């Protein structure tokens, strides 16, 4: 058994040197690398947590934006609905007014058509009456009719007012007859008119078949109508006045 | 067969004998230092298999130190870790034919035990100051001072004897069996020697940190007041 102190010293120094070497080249660098990796991993985790928080914040922001858009959409829809309802009411009002106008126009047209129809009927009735009167005249004795109308002329002249009588006196009176007036008839008329006015009148004669029968006196300011035409006109006027009174009622 | 308790110098450096164990230790130092330097230059954030194994070793040493001391492992990491790695490699160097493990000679375990003994004093004074460290010998009472001082010597001596005895006996048994039996017969014993070497390296490192922690804690704790 031997124990060498030199070897003891060598081995002690060797171990101390090895401790220094490994501390310098192994334990410290490797431990530093572990710490660096842990720091890197922690940094990555922190970054991931930050990214997650950021994503959550962005998600919340998106949700808020979506909610705001939803509210805006709802408001727009409400506004559009209100506007549509207003437009619908306006259109309905316009349509109602237009319908009323059309209805009024149609009613007025109907009234006008009825008036026109009535006037046409009256005119046709007048024409028919004239036709009937003409045909009756053709079958009546001409002399008798003339005598009747001359009598009615004398009665008419007798019932004139003083003003009309003065207007006829001295004025040129045009005598219009439905048929030509011969000399005898002219004399008879001059006699009747002079008798009624008290003076000899200035007469001129004219023929108008539209009178159907009878005669009329035309002065500048007075007209004395004594013919079937005048009678038919009076009847038509009376009928028109009666219809007007009926419509008004 | 030569006695394992005898060691002959490989050569003389003047009056200084250079034993085989010293040369083998130099070889182990060179290999470890070279590998450490090679590894430290290739450290990356994405570790290779070798770097992952090295990091696993560092993490394991750190965890063992933290479990024992409850403190940060950094001040003790290089010392305890290097003791463990050196003893493990030294023990396993017997697998190389013609190489005797340095720990199978008395000088190497003695040097290791001496370093542990001095490190206990160093860390004890560093932790609680010189006064605190010396007061630690007077606990639980001053009567225990001689026994505590003797204990501090004997526990380091026991580490020396334990390591030397286990490694030397393994080498001795394998040598005896190898000389008596066929070539393959010592293999199971060599495997057992591997396990013994690892266990002894672990025990030596753990006892070292336990004793260091004990000295640090004794130096830090306040003295008990006499009632």
Short mmCIF file of C-alpha atoms in Angstrom, two decimals:
data_model
loop_
_atom_site.label_atom_id
_atom_site.label_comp_id
_atom_site.label_asym_id
_atom_site.label_seq_id
_atom_site.Cartn_x
_atom_site.Cartn_y
_atom_site.Cartn_z
CA UNK A 1 0.00 0.00 0.00
CA UNK A 2 1.35 3.36 -1.02
CA UNK A 3 -0.05 6.87 -0.94
CA UNK A 4 1.73 9.43 -3.11
CA UNK A 5 1.19 13.03 -2.05
CA UNK A 6 2.34 14.30 -5.46
CA UNK A 7 -0.40 12.33 -7.07
CA UNK A 8 -2.85 13.62 -4.49
CA UNK A 9 -1.85 17.16 -5.35
CA UNK A 10 -1.95 16.50 -9.10
CA UNK A 11 -5.41 15.00 -8.86
CA UNK A 12 -6.74 17.80 -6.68
CA UNK A 13 -5.41 20.39 -9.10
CA UNK A 14 -6.69 18.37 -12.03
CA UNK A 15 -10.20 18.25 -10.60
CA UNK A 16 -10.16 21.98 -9.81
CA UNK A 17 -8.99 22.76 -13.32
CA UNK A 18 -11.66 20.47 -14.74
CA UNK A 19 -14.28 22.25 -12.62
CA UNK A 20 -13.11 25.60 -14.02
CA UNK A 21 -13.00 24.31 -17.59
CA UNK A 22 -16.44 22.77 -17.51
CA UNK A 23 -17.87 25.81 -15.78
CA UNK A 24 -16.37 27.96 -18.51
CA UNK A 25 -17.33 25.80 -21.47
CA UNK A 26 -20.22 23.61 -20.40
CA UNK A 27 -22.33 24.41 -17.36
CA UNK A 28 -22.63 28.17 -17.81
CA UNK A 29 -23.25 28.21 -21.62
CA UNK A 30 -25.72 25.36 -21.51
CA UNK A 31 -27.57 26.83 -18.54
CA UNK A 32 -27.60 30.21 -20.28
CA UNK A 33 -29.02 28.56 -23.39
CA UNK A 34 -31.75 26.91 -21.30
CA UNK A 35 -32.60 30.26 -19.71
CA UNK A 36 -32.58 31.92 -23.14
CA UNK A 37 -34.90 29.28 -24.52
CA UNK A 38 -37.19 29.61 -21.53
CA UNK A 39 -37.17 33.39 -22.01
CA UNK A 40 -37.89 32.93 -25.70
CA UNK A 41 -40.70 30.52 -24.94
CA UNK A 42 -42.07 32.90 -22.33
CA UNK A 43 -41.79 35.74 -24.83
CA UNK A 44 -43.62 33.65 -27.39
CA UNK A 45 -46.29 32.82 -24.82
CA UNK A 46 -46.58 36.48 -23.86
CA UNK A 47 -46.76 37.42 -27.52
CA UNK A 48 -49.41 34.77 -28.09
CA UNK A 49 -51.33 36.04 -25.07
CA UNK A 50 -51.05 39.58 -26.37
CA UNK A 51 -52.17 38.45 -29.82
CA UNK A 52 -55.06 36.58 -28.22
CA UNK A 53 -56.02 39.67 -26.24
CA UNK A 54 -55.69 41.79 -29.37
CA UNK A 55 -57.82 39.31 -31.31
CA UNK A 56 -60.41 39.36 -28.54
CA UNK A 57 -60.43 43.15 -28.60
CA UNK A 58 -60.79 43.16 -32.38
CA UNK A 59 -63.54 40.58 -32.09
CA UNK A 60 -65.33 42.79 -29.59
CA UNK A 61 -64.84 45.76 -31.89
CA UNK A 62 -66.23 43.77 -34.81
CA UNK A 63 -69.19 42.73 -32.69
CA UNK A 64 -69.79 46.36 -31.73
CA UNK A 65 -69.48 47.44 -35.36
CA UNK A 66 -71.86 44.69 -36.38
CA UNK A 67 -74.33 45.79 -33.74
CA UNK A 68 -74.00 49.39 -34.89
CA UNK A 69 -74.56 48.29 -38.48
CA UNK A 70 -77.59 46.31 -37.34
CA UNK A 71 -78.97 49.39 -35.59
CA UNK A 72 -78.23 51.51 -38.62
CA UNK A 73 -79.89 48.94 -40.88
CA UNK A 74 -82.91 48.89 -38.60
CA UNK A 75 -83.06 52.68 -38.62
CA UNK A 76 -82.74 52.77 -42.40
CA UNK A 77 -85.49 50.16 -42.75
CA UNK A 78 -87.72 52.10 -40.38
CA UNK A 79 -87.07 55.31 -42.29
CA UNK A 80 -87.68 53.55 -45.61
CA UNK A 81 -90.86 52.00 -44.23
CA UNK A 82 -92.07 55.36 -42.99
CA UNK A 83 -91.15 56.97 -46.29
CA UNK A 84 -92.93 54.20 -48.19
CA UNK A 85 -96.01 54.60 -46.02
CA UNK A 86 -95.94 58.35 -46.59
CA UNK A 87 -95.49 57.81 -50.32
CA UNK A 88 -98.30 55.28 -50.29
CA UNK A 89 -100.58 57.70 -48.43
CA UNK A 90 -99.61 60.45 -50.83
CA UNK A 91 -100.22 58.20 -53.82
CA UNK A 92 -103.53 57.10 -52.37
CA UNK A 93 -104.50 60.72 -51.78
CA UNK A 94 -103.43 61.65 -55.31
CA UNK A 95 -105.24 58.64 -56.72
CA UNK A 96 -108.29 59.51 -54.67
CA UNK A 97 -108.14 63.10 -55.89
CA UNK A 98 -107.57 61.95 -59.47
CA UNK A 99 -110.47 59.54 -59.15
CA UNK A 100 -112.59 62.34 -57.77
CA UNK A 101 -111.54 64.54 -60.67
CA UNK A 102 -112.30 61.75 -63.10
CA UNK A 103 -115.58 61.13 -61.36
CA UNK A 104 -116.44 64.82 -61.47
CA UNK A 105 -115.31 65.03 -65.09
CA UNK A 106 -117.33 61.95 -65.95
CA UNK A 107 -120.32 63.37 -64.11
CA UNK A 108 -119.93 66.71 -65.90
CA UNK A 109 -119.55 64.86 -69.20
CA UNK A 110 -122.59 62.82 -68.38
CA UNK A 111 -124.51 65.99 -67.56
CA UNK A 112 -123.27 67.62 -70.74
CA UNK A 113 -124.16 64.53 -72.73
CA UNK A 114 -127.60 64.48 -71.15
CA UNK A 115 -127.98 68.21 -71.87
CA UNK A 116 -126.81 67.69 -75.41
CA UNK A 117 -129.13 64.73 -75.77
CA UNK A 118 -131.94 66.75 -74.33
CA UNK A 119 -131.21 69.67 -76.64
CA UNK A 120 -130.96 67.31 -79.52
CA UNK A 121 -134.25 65.74 -78.53
CA UNK A 122 -135.81 69.18 -78.23
CA UNK A 123 -134.41 70.19 -81.58
CA UNK A 124 -135.62 66.97 -83.09
CA UNK A 125 -138.97 67.52 -81.39
CA UNK A 126 -139.05 71.03 -82.80
CA UNK A 127 -138.15 69.70 -86.21
CA UNK A 128 -140.78 67.04 -85.85
CA UNK A 129 -143.28 69.67 -84.70
CA UNK A 130 -142.37 71.86 -87.63
CA UNK A 131 -142.73 68.93 -89.96
CA UNK A 132 -146.05 68.03 -88.41
CA UNK A 133 -147.15 71.66 -88.52
CA UNK A 134 -146.07 71.94 -92.17
CA UNK A 135 -147.96 68.86 -93.12
CA UNK A 136 -150.99 70.06 -91.17
CA UNK A 137 -150.71 73.39 -92.94
CA UNK A 138 -150.59 71.64 -96.25
CA UNK A 139 -153.89 69.97 -95.47
CA UNK A 140 -155.53 73.09 -94.00
CA UNK A 141 -157.36 75.71 -96.04
CA UNK A 142 -154.78 78.50 -96.76
CA UNK A 143 -157.31 81.33 -96.69
CA UNK A 144 -158.70 80.31 -93.36
CA UNK A 145 -155.31 80.16 -91.80
CA UNK A 146 -154.33 83.52 -93.16
CA UNK A 147 -157.54 85.02 -91.78
CA UNK A 148 -156.81 83.54 -88.38
CA UNK A 149 -153.30 84.90 -88.32
CA UNK A 150 -154.53 88.31 -89.53
CA UNK A 151 -157.02 88.34 -86.68
CA UNK A 152 -154.30 87.42 -84.21
CA UNK A 153 -152.16 90.20 -85.72
CA UNK A 154 -154.89 92.73 -85.11
CA UNK A 155 -155.24 91.49 -81.50
CA UNK A 156 -151.50 91.73 -81.05
CA UNK A 157 -151.33 95.24 -82.34
CA UNK A 158 -154.18 96.20 -80.06
CA UNK A 159 -152.37 94.91 -77.00
CA UNK A 160 -149.10 96.74 -77.77
CA UNK A 161 -147.83 99.16 -75.21
CA UNK A 162 -147.69 102.83 -76.07
CA UNK A 163 -143.93 102.69 -76.29
CA UNK A 164 -143.97 99.84 -78.80
CA UNK A 165 -146.78 101.51 -80.69
CA UNK A 166 -144.75 104.75 -80.95
CA UNK A 167 -141.73 102.71 -82.06
CA UNK A 168 -143.77 101.25 -84.88
CA UNK A 169 -145.33 104.55 -85.87
CA UNK A 170 -143.27 106.26 -88.53
CA UNK A 171 -140.79 103.45 -88.83
CA UNK A 172 -140.34 101.21 -91.85
CA UNK A 173 -141.99 97.95 -90.97
CA UNK A 174 -140.86 94.76 -92.67
CA UNK A 175 -143.65 92.26 -93.02
CA UNK A 176 -142.29 88.70 -93.18
CA UNK A 177 -144.67 85.97 -94.37
CA UNK A 178 -144.30 82.22 -94.85
CA UNK A 179 -145.53 82.52 -98.42
CA UNK A 180 -145.49 85.26 -101.01
CA UNK A 181 -147.79 88.19 -100.37
CA UNK A 182 -149.99 89.23 -103.23
CA UNK A 183 -151.41 92.70 -103.75
CA UNK A 184 -154.66 91.92 -102.02
CA UNK A 185 -152.94 90.57 -99.03
CA UNK A 186 -150.62 93.58 -98.93
CA UNK A 187 -153.64 95.89 -98.98
CA UNK A 188 -155.39 93.92 -96.26
CA UNK A 189 -152.26 94.06 -94.05
CA UNK A 190 -151.80 97.78 -94.65
CA UNK A 191 -155.40 98.32 -93.65
CA UNK A 192 -155.12 96.33 -90.44
CA UNK A 193 -151.83 97.92 -89.34
CA UNK A 194 -153.01 101.42 -90.17
CA UNK A 195 -156.17 100.77 -88.20
CA UNK A 196 -154.16 99.68 -85.20
CA UNK A 197 -151.55 102.47 -85.34
CA UNK A 198 -153.78 105.21 -86.52
CA UNK A 199 -151.44 106.19 -89.37
CA UNK A 200 -150.55 104.71 -92.73
CA UNK A 201 -147.44 102.56 -92.19
CA UNK A 202 -144.37 102.29 -94.40
CA UNK A 203 -144.38 98.59 -95.20
CA UNK A 204 -142.01 96.26 -97.03
CA UNK A 205 -142.66 92.56 -97.66
CA UNK A 206 -140.38 89.54 -97.45
CA UNK A 207 -140.98 85.83 -97.66
CA UNK A 208 -139.54 83.29 -95.10
CA UNK A 209 -140.79 79.67 -95.39
CA UNK A 210 -139.33 78.90 -91.98
CA UNK A 211 -142.26 80.69 -90.44
CA UNK A 212 -144.43 77.72 -91.58
CA UNK A 213 -147.54 79.83 -91.34
CA UNK A 214 -148.47 83.35 -90.23
CA UNK A 215 -146.54 86.62 -90.42
CA UNK A 216 -144.22 88.83 -88.38
CA UNK A 217 -143.62 92.58 -88.17
CA UNK A 218 -139.99 93.71 -87.83
CA UNK A 219 -139.23 97.34 -86.97
CA UNK A 220 -135.87 98.76 -85.88
CA UNK A 221 -136.92 98.60 -82.25
CA UNK A 222 -139.92 96.34 -82.11
CA UNK A 223 -140.67 92.86 -83.42
CA UNK A 224 -144.15 91.42 -83.37
CA UNK A 225 -144.08 87.69 -83.97
CA UNK A 226 -147.25 86.02 -85.13
CA UNK A 227 -146.31 82.72 -86.75
CA UNK A 228 -146.21 79.07 -86.04
CA UNK A 229 -142.46 79.33 -85.87
CA UNK A 230 -142.80 81.85 -83.05
CA UNK A 231 -145.35 79.61 -81.36
CA UNK A 232 -143.02 76.59 -81.60
CA UNK A 233 -140.13 78.70 -80.27
CA UNK A 234 -142.22 79.78 -77.33
CA UNK A 235 -143.25 76.17 -76.65
CA UNK A 236 -139.61 75.01 -76.82
CA UNK A 237 -138.54 77.83 -74.50
CA UNK A 238 -141.30 76.93 -72.10
CA UNK A 239 -140.21 73.28 -72.17
CA UNK A 240 -136.60 74.30 -71.58
CA UNK A 241 -137.63 76.47 -68.67
CA UNK A 242 -139.62 73.58 -67.25
CA UNK A 243 -136.65 71.17 -67.54
CA UNK A 244 -134.39 73.74 -65.96
CA UNK A 245 -136.79 74.11 -63.09
CA UNK A 246 -136.98 70.29 -62.76
CA UNK A 247 -133.16 69.92 -62.76
CA UNK A 248 -132.84 72.71 -60.20
CA UNK A 249 -135.42 70.99 -58.04
CA UNK B 1 -1.25 -10.23 -9.75
CA UNK B 2 -0.32 -6.84 -8.35
CA UNK B 3 -2.15 -5.41 -5.37
CA UNK B 4 -4.66 -2.77 -6.32
CA UNK B 5 -3.43 -0.81 -3.38
CA UNK B 6 -0.09 -0.36 -5.06
CA UNK B 7 0.49 2.15 -7.83
CA UNK B 8 3.66 2.46 -9.81
CA UNK B 9 4.71 5.70 -11.53
CA UNK B 10 4.33 5.75 -15.29
CA UNK B 11 7.30 8.07 -15.61
CA UNK B 12 9.20 10.55 -13.52
CA UNK B 13 9.10 14.26 -14.14
CA UNK B 14 12.28 15.08 -12.34
CA UNK B 15 11.63 14.05 -8.76
CA UNK B 16 7.90 14.03 -9.35
CA UNK B 17 6.38 10.65 -10.19
CA UNK B 18 3.56 10.75 -12.73
CA UNK B 19 1.14 7.93 -12.01
CA UNK B 20 -1.13 6.24 -14.55
CA UNK B 21 -4.15 7.62 -12.76
CA UNK B 22 -2.89 11.17 -13.35
CA UNK B 23 -2.37 10.53 -17.03
CA UNK B 24 -5.81 8.93 -17.35
CA UNK B 25 -7.28 11.91 -15.50
CA UNK B 26 -5.55 14.25 -17.93
CA UNK B 27 -7.05 12.25 -20.79
CA UNK B 28 -10.50 12.42 -19.25
CA UNK B 29 -10.06 16.17 -18.68
CA UNK B 30 -8.97 16.66 -22.27
CA UNK B 31 -11.88 14.73 -23.69
CA UNK B 32 -14.44 16.46 -21.47
CA UNK B 33 -12.99 19.92 -22.10
CA UNK B 34 -12.81 19.31 -25.85
CA UNK B 35 -16.38 18.06 -26.00
CA UNK B 36 -17.54 20.96 -23.85
CA UNK B 37 -15.85 23.50 -26.08
CA UNK B 38 -17.18 21.80 -29.18
CA UNK B 39 -20.68 21.79 -27.73
CA UNK B 40 -20.58 25.36 -26.47
CA UNK B 41 -19.78 26.61 -29.98
CA UNK B 42 -22.77 24.81 -31.45
CA UNK B 43 -25.47 25.81 -28.99
CA UNK B 44 -28.67 26.83 -30.74
CA UNK B 45 -32.24 27.63 -29.76
CA UNK B 46 -33.30 24.47 -31.58
CA UNK B 47 -31.13 21.83 -29.87
CA UNK B 48 -29.48 18.85 -31.51
CA UNK B 49 -29.58 15.46 -29.82
CA UNK B 50 -26.21 16.03 -28.18
CA UNK B 51 -27.25 19.48 -26.97
CA UNK B 52 -30.57 18.08 -25.74
CA UNK B 53 -28.69 15.42 -23.76
CA UNK B 54 -26.34 18.06 -22.32
CA UNK B 55 -29.31 20.25 -21.35
CA UNK B 56 -30.99 17.24 -19.78
CA UNK B 57 -27.84 16.67 -17.69
CA UNK B 58 -27.76 20.32 -16.60
CA UNK B 59 -31.46 20.33 -15.75
CA UNK B 60 -31.13 17.09 -13.78
CA UNK B 61 -28.18 18.41 -11.78
CA UNK B 62 -30.03 21.66 -11.13
CA UNK B 63 -33.12 19.80 -9.96
CA UNK B 64 -31.10 17.58 -7.60
CA UNK B 65 -29.32 20.59 -6.13
CA UNK B 66 -32.59 22.48 -5.72
CA UNK B 67 -34.27 19.47 -4.11
CA UNK B 68 -31.48 19.24 -1.54
CA UNK B 69 -30.72 22.90 -0.87
CA UNK B 70 -34.03 24.54 -1.72
CA UNK B 71 -31.99 27.39 -3.15
CA UNK B 72 -30.91 28.46 -6.61
CA UNK B 73 -28.59 25.84 -8.11
CA UNK B 74 -26.28 28.20 -9.98
CA UNK B 75 -23.56 28.61 -7.25
CA UNK B 76 -23.18 24.83 -6.85
CA UNK B 77 -23.92 23.68 -10.38
CA UNK B 78 -20.38 23.58 -11.78
CA UNK B 79 -18.83 22.05 -8.67
CA UNK B 80 -21.40 19.31 -8.03
CA UNK B 81 -22.00 18.64 -11.71
CA UNK B 82 -18.30 18.34 -12.51
CA UNK B 83 -17.74 16.00 -9.55
CA UNK B 84 -20.54 13.76 -10.78
CA UNK B 85 -19.42 13.76 -14.42
CA UNK B 86 -15.74 13.25 -13.60
CA UNK B 87 -16.35 10.41 -11.16
CA UNK B 88 -18.80 8.75 -13.54
CA UNK B 89 -16.39 8.92 -16.49
CA UNK B 90 -13.49 7.88 -14.29
CA UNK B 91 -15.41 4.88 -12.97
CA UNK B 92 -16.52 3.84 -16.43
CA UNK B 93 -13.04 4.22 -17.89
CA UNK B 94 -12.37 0.69 -16.63
CA UNK B 95 -14.33 -0.53 -19.65
CA UNK B 96 -11.48 0.49 -21.89
CA UNK B 97 -9.02 -2.43 -22.03
CA UNK B 98 -5.73 -1.70 -20.35
CA UNK B 99 -7.03 1.41 -18.59
CA UNK B 100 -7.43 1.44 -14.82
CA UNK B 101 -9.96 3.88 -13.40
CA UNK B 102 -8.34 6.78 -11.52
CA UNK B 103 -10.87 6.38 -8.76
CA UNK B 104 -9.54 2.89 -8.08
CA UNK B 105 -6.38 4.39 -6.64
CA UNK B 106 -6.36 6.06 -3.25
CA UNK B 107 -4.98 9.42 -4.35
CA UNK B 108 -7.90 10.38 -6.64
CA UNK B 109 -10.79 9.69 -4.19
CA UNK B 110 -8.67 11.31 -1.49
CA UNK B 111 -8.17 14.38 -3.66
CA UNK B 112 -11.90 14.50 -4.35
CA UNK B 113 -12.72 14.14 -0.68
CA UNK B 114 -10.16 16.84 0.16
CA UNK B 115 -11.77 19.18 -2.36
CA UNK B 116 -15.21 18.46 -0.91
CA UNK B 117 -13.86 19.07 2.59
CA UNK B 118 -12.42 22.44 1.53
CA UNK B 119 -15.56 23.33 -0.43
CA UNK B 120 -17.68 22.71 2.66
CA UNK B 121 -15.55 25.22 4.50
CA UNK B 122 -15.63 27.64 1.57
CA UNK B 123 -19.39 27.55 1.04
CA UNK B 124 -20.02 27.53 4.81
CA UNK B 125 -18.00 30.72 5.27
CA UNK B 126 -19.56 32.22 2.13
CA UNK B 127 -23.05 31.47 3.40
CA UNK B 128 -22.84 32.51 7.05
CA UNK B 129 -19.50 34.24 7.41
CA UNK B 130 -16.50 32.95 9.33
CA UNK B 131 -18.20 33.48 12.68
CA UNK B 132 -21.34 31.77 11.59
CA UNK B 133 -19.40 28.87 10.17
CA UNK B 134 -17.40 28.41 13.38
CA UNK B 135 -20.50 28.81 15.53
CA UNK B 136 -21.97 25.92 13.60
CA UNK B 137 -19.51 23.61 15.37
CA UNK B 138 -20.92 24.67 18.75
CA UNK B 139 -24.38 23.35 18.03
CA UNK B 140 -26.37 22.12 19.78
CA UNK B 141 -23.92 23.16 22.55
CA UNK B 142 -20.19 23.90 22.85
CA UNK B 143 -19.55 20.48 24.27
CA UNK B 144 -20.18 19.13 20.79
CA UNK B 145 -17.38 21.15 19.22
CA UNK B 146 -14.80 18.30 19.23
CA UNK B 147 -17.33 15.83 17.95
CA UNK B 148 -18.57 18.18 15.24
CA UNK B 149 -15.01 18.89 14.10
CA UNK B 150 -14.28 15.18 14.08
CA UNK B 151 -17.49 14.58 12.16
CA UNK B 152 -16.51 17.11 9.51
CA UNK B 153 -13.31 15.18 9.00
CA UNK B 154 -14.73 11.71 9.15
CA UNK B 155 -17.59 12.34 6.74
CA UNK B 156 -15.16 13.51 4.10
CA UNK B 157 -12.94 10.58 4.92
CA UNK B 158 -15.90 8.24 4.64
CA UNK B 159 -16.63 9.63 1.19
CA UNK B 160 -13.06 8.89 0.21
CA UNK B 161 -13.14 5.38 1.58
CA UNK B 162 -16.57 4.62 0.13
CA UNK B 163 -15.65 5.68 -3.36
CA UNK B 164 -12.25 4.07 -3.32
CA UNK B 165 -13.49 0.85 -1.74
CA UNK B 166 -16.35 0.32 -4.14
CA UNK B 167 -14.45 1.11 -7.32
CA UNK B 168 -11.30 -0.69 -6.26
CA UNK B 169 -13.22 -3.77 -5.18
CA UNK B 170 -15.04 -3.89 -8.48
CA UNK B 171 -11.84 -3.68 -10.43
CA UNK B 172 -10.23 -6.23 -8.13
CA UNK B 173 -13.06 -8.72 -8.45
CA UNK B 174 -13.13 -8.39 -12.21
CA UNK B 175 -9.38 -8.89 -12.36
CA UNK B 176 -9.59 -12.01 -10.20
CA UNK B 177 -12.49 -13.48 -12.15
CA UNK B 178 -10.81 -12.61 -15.42
CA UNK B 179 -7.67 -14.37 -14.40
CA UNK B 180 -9.54 -17.48 -13.32
CA UNK B 181 -12.36 -17.87 -15.88
CA UNK B 182 -12.92 -17.53 -19.60
CA UNK B 183 -12.97 -14.29 -21.54
CA UNK B 184 -16.76 -13.61 -21.43
CA UNK B 185 -17.30 -14.54 -17.77
CA UNK B 186 -16.38 -11.10 -16.28
CA UNK B 187 -18.92 -9.29 -18.55
CA UNK B 188 -21.82 -9.49 -16.06
CA UNK B 189 -19.49 -8.25 -13.38
CA UNK B 190 -18.41 -5.41 -15.65
CA UNK B 191 -22.06 -4.47 -16.16
CA UNK B 192 -22.51 -4.53 -12.42
CA UNK B 193 -19.39 -2.41 -12.16
CA UNK B 194 -21.02 0.13 -14.51
CA UNK B 195 -24.02 0.34 -12.21
CA UNK B 196 -21.79 0.61 -9.16
CA UNK B 197 -19.76 3.36 -10.79
CA UNK B 198 -22.90 5.38 -11.62
CA UNK B 199 -24.32 4.89 -8.17
CA UNK B 200 -21.09 5.87 -6.50
CA UNK B 201 -20.80 8.99 -8.64
CA UNK B 202 -24.36 9.96 -7.73
CA UNK B 203 -23.78 9.22 -4.01
CA UNK B 204 -20.57 11.22 -3.94
CA UNK B 205 -22.19 14.24 -5.63
CA UNK B 206 -25.33 14.11 -3.48
CA UNK B 207 -23.37 13.72 -0.24
CA UNK B 208 -21.21 16.66 -1.26
CA UNK B 209 -24.17 18.98 -1.75
CA UNK B 210 -25.82 17.65 1.42
CA UNK B 211 -22.74 18.42 3.50
CA UNK B 212 -22.29 21.82 1.84
CA UNK B 213 -25.94 22.67 2.46
CA UNK B 214 -25.63 21.57 6.08
CA UNK B 215 -22.64 23.84 6.59
CA UNK B 216 -24.42 26.77 4.90
CA UNK B 217 -27.59 26.27 6.94
CA UNK B 218 -25.69 25.98 10.22
CA UNK B 219 -23.88 29.20 9.46
CA UNK B 220 -27.08 31.03 8.63
CA UNK B 221 -29.28 29.87 11.53
CA UNK B 222 -29.21 32.08 14.67
CA UNK B 223 -27.66 30.65 17.88
CA UNK B 224 -30.04 29.25 20.43
CA UNK B 225 -30.42 31.26 23.64
CA UNK B 226 -29.70 29.39 26.88
CA UNK B 227 -32.69 29.37 29.15
#
